[in-house]
Short mmCIF file of C-alpha atoms and ligand atoms in Angstrom, two decimals:
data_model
loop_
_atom_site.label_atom_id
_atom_site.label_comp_id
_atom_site.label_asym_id
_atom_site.label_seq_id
_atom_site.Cartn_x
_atom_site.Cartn_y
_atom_site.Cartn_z
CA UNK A 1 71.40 118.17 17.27
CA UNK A 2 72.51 115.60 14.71
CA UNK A 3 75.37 117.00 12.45
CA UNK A 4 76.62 116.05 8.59
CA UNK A 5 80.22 115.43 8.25
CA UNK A 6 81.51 114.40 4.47
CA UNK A 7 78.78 111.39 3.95
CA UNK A 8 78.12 110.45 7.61
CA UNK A 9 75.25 111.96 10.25
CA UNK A 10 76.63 112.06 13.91
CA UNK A 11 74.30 112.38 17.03
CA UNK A 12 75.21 113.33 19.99
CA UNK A 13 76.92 110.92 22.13
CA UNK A 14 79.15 112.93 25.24
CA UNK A 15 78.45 116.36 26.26
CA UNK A 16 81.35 118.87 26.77
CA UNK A 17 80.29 119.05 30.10
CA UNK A 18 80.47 115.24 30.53
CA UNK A 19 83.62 115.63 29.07
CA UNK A 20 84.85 118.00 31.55
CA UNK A 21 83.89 116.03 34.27
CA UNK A 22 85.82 112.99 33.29
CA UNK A 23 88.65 115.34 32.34
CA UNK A 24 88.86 116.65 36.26
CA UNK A 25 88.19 113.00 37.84
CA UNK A 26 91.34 111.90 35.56
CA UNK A 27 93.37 115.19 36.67
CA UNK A 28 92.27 114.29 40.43
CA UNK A 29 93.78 110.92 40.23
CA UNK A 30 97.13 112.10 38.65
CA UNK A 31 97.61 114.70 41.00
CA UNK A 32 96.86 111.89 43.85
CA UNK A 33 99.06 108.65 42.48
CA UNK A 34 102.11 111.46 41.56
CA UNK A 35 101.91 113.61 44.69
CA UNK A 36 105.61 114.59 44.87
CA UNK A 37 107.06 113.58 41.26
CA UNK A 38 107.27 115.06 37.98
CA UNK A 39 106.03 113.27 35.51
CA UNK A 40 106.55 113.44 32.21
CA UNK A 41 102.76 113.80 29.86
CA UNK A 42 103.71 112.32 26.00
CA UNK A 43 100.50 113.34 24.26
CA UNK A 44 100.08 111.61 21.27
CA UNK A 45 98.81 113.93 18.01
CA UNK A 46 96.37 114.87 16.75
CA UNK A 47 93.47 113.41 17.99
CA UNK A 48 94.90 113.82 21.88
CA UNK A 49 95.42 117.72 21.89
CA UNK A 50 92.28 118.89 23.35
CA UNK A 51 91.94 116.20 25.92
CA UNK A 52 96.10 116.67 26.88
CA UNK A 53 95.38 120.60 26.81
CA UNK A 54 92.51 120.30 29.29
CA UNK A 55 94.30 117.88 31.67
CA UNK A 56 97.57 119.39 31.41
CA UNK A 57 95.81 122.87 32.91
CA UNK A 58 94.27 120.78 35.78
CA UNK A 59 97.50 118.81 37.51
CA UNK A 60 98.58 120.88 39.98
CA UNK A 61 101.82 118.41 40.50
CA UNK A 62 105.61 119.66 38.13
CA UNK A 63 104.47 117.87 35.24
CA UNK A 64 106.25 118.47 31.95
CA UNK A 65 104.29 118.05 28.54
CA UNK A 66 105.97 116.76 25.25
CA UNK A 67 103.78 115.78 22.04
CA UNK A 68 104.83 113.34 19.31
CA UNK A 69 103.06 111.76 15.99
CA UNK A 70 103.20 108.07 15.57
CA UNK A 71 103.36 107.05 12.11
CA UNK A 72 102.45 103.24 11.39
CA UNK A 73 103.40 101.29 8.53
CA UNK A 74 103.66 97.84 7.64
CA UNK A 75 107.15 95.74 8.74
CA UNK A 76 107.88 92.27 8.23
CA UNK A 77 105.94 89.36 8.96
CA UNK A 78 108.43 88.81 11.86
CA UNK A 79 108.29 92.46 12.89
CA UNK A 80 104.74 93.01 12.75
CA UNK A 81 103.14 96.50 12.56
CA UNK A 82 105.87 99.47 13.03
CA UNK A 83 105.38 102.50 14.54
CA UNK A 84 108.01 105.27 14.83
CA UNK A 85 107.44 108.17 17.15
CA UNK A 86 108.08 111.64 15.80
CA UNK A 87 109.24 114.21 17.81
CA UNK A 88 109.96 112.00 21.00
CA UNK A 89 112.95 114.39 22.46
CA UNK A 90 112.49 114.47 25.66
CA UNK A 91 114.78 112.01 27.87
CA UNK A 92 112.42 109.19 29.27
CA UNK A 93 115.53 107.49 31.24
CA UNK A 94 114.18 107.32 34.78
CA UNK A 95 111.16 109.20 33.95
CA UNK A 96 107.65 108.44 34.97
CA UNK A 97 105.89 108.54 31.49
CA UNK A 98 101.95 109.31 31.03
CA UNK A 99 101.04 108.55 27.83
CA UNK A 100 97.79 110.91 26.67
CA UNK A 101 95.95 108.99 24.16
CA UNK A 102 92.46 110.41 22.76
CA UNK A 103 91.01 106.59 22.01
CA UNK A 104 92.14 103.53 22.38
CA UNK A 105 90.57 101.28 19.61
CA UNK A 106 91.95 97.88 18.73
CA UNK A 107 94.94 98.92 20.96
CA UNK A 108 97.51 98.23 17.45
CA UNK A 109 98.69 101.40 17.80
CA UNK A 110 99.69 101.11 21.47
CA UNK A 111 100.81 97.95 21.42
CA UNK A 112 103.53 98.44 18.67
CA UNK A 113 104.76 101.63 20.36
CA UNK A 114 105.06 100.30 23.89
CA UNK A 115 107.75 97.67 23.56
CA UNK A 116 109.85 101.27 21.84
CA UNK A 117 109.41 103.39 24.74
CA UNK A 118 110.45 100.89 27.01
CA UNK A 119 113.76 100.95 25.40
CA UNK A 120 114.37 104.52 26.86
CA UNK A 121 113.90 102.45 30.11
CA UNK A 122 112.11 105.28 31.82
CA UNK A 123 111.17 104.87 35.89
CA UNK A 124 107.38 104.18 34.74
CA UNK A 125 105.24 104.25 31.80
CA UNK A 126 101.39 104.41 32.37
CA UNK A 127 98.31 104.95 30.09
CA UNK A 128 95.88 107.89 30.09
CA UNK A 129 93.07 107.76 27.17
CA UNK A 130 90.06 109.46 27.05
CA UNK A 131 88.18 106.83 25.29
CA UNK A 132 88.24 102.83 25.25
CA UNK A 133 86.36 100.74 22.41
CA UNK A 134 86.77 97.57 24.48
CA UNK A 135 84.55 95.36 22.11
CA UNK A 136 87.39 96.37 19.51
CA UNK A 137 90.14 95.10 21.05
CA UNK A 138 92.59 92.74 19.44
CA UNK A 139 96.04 93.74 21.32
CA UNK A 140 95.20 94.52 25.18
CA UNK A 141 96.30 97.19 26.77
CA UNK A 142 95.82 98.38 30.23
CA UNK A 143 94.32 101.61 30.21
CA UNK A 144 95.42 102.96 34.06
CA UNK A 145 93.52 106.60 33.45
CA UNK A 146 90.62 106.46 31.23
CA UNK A 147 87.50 108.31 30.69
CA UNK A 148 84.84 106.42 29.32
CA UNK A 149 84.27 102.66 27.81
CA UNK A 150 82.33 103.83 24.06
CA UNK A 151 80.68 100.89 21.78
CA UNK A 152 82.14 100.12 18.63
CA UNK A 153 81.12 102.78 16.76
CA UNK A 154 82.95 105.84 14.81
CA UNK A 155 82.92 109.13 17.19
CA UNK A 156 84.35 112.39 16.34
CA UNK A 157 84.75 115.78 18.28
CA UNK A 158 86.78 117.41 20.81
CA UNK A 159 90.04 116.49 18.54
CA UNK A 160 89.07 113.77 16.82
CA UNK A 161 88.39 114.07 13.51
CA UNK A 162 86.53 112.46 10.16
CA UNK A 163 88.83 112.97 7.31
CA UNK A 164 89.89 115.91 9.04
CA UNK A 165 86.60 117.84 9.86
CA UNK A 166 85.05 117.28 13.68
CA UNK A 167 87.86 117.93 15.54
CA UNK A 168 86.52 121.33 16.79
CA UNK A 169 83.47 120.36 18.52
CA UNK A 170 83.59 121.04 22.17
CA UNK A 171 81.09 117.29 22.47
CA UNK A 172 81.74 113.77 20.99
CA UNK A 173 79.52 113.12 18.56
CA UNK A 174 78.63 109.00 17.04
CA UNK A 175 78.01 108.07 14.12
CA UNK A 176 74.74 106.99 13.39
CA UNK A 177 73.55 103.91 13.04
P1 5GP B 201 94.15 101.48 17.51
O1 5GP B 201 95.56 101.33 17.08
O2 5GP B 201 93.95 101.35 19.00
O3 5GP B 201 93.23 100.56 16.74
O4 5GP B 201 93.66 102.90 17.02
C1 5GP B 201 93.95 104.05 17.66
C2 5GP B 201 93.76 105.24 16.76
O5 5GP B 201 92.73 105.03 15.77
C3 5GP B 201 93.30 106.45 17.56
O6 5GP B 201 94.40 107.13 18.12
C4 5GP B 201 92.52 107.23 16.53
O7 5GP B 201 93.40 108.04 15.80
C5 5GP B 201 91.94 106.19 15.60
N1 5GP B 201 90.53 105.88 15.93
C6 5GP B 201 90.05 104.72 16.41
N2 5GP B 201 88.71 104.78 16.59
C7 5GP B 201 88.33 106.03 16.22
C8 5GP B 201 87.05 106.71 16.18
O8 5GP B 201 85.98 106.19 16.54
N3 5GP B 201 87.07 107.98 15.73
C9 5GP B 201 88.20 108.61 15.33
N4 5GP B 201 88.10 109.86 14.92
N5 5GP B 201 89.43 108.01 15.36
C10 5GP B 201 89.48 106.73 15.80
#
């Protein structure tokens, strides 16, 4: 059923149930590659908290769970875009890091914040995201965990939001087009 959010219609586009099933996959392979280690899950807000809350209940491995805003604002020409993290606490020296993104799009975001969290200099850093806009791309990242490849196109739902409404769908919806 197609649904009205501010101006925009949205169709359906992944069912909670797919959803689900790319959530346990993902869990599967986390619990495989860190058999024996504690990893440490950064889940980055807001758009991540449904995804990180459903694959945080499914690793059966001693994972810990920290969450932390990025806010982005212009620097420098020489320093590019800035992000700073708040809320990152948690010691990362030595740690193996799983970053739980919701979508990566043109991979700015990432890509700013990346080179930051290496400074911590934890064990290993790799990248969980529940969606990937490949066509979008402009800084490549290397998405190790991901659940689905999307088009270009706007999605909300299951924490992501349109000017703050969508987020509590239990599907991703597109907008369409
Ligand atoms: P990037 O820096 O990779 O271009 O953008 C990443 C961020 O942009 C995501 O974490 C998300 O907040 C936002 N974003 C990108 N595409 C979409 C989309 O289709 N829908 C929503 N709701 N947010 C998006």
């Amino acid at each position: 059923m197609k649904k009205i959010i501010h101006d925009k219609t949205f169709v359906p586009f992944l069912t909670g149930k797919d959803i689900q099933q790319a959530v346990t996959r993902i869990a599967e392979q986390i619990n495989m590659d860190y058999k024996g280690r504690s990893p440490l899950c950064i889940a980055i807000l807001n758009g991540s908290f449904m995804f990180a809350s459903d694959l945080f209940k499914q690793l059966s491995i001693d994972a810990e769970i920290s969450f932390i805003k990025l806010a982005s604002y212009k620097g420098t020409s020489s320093t590019g875009n800035v992000v700073t993290a708040i809320g990152l606490e948690a010691v990362l020296h030595n740690r193996d890091v799983i970053l739980i993104e919701d979508i990566v799009d043109t991979g700015k975001t990432l890509s700013a914040f990346l080179p930051q969290l290496q400074d911590h200099q934890p064990a290993s850093i790799k990248i969980c995201s529940l969606l990937h806009k490949k066509e979008a791309t402009v800084h490549p990242i290397k998405i190790d965990y991901l659940g689905f490849e999307i088009p270009n196109l706007f999605v909300v739902g299951y924490g992501l939001d349109y000017d703050g409404l969508g987020r509590n769908l239990d599907q991703i919806m597109q907008v369409e087009h």
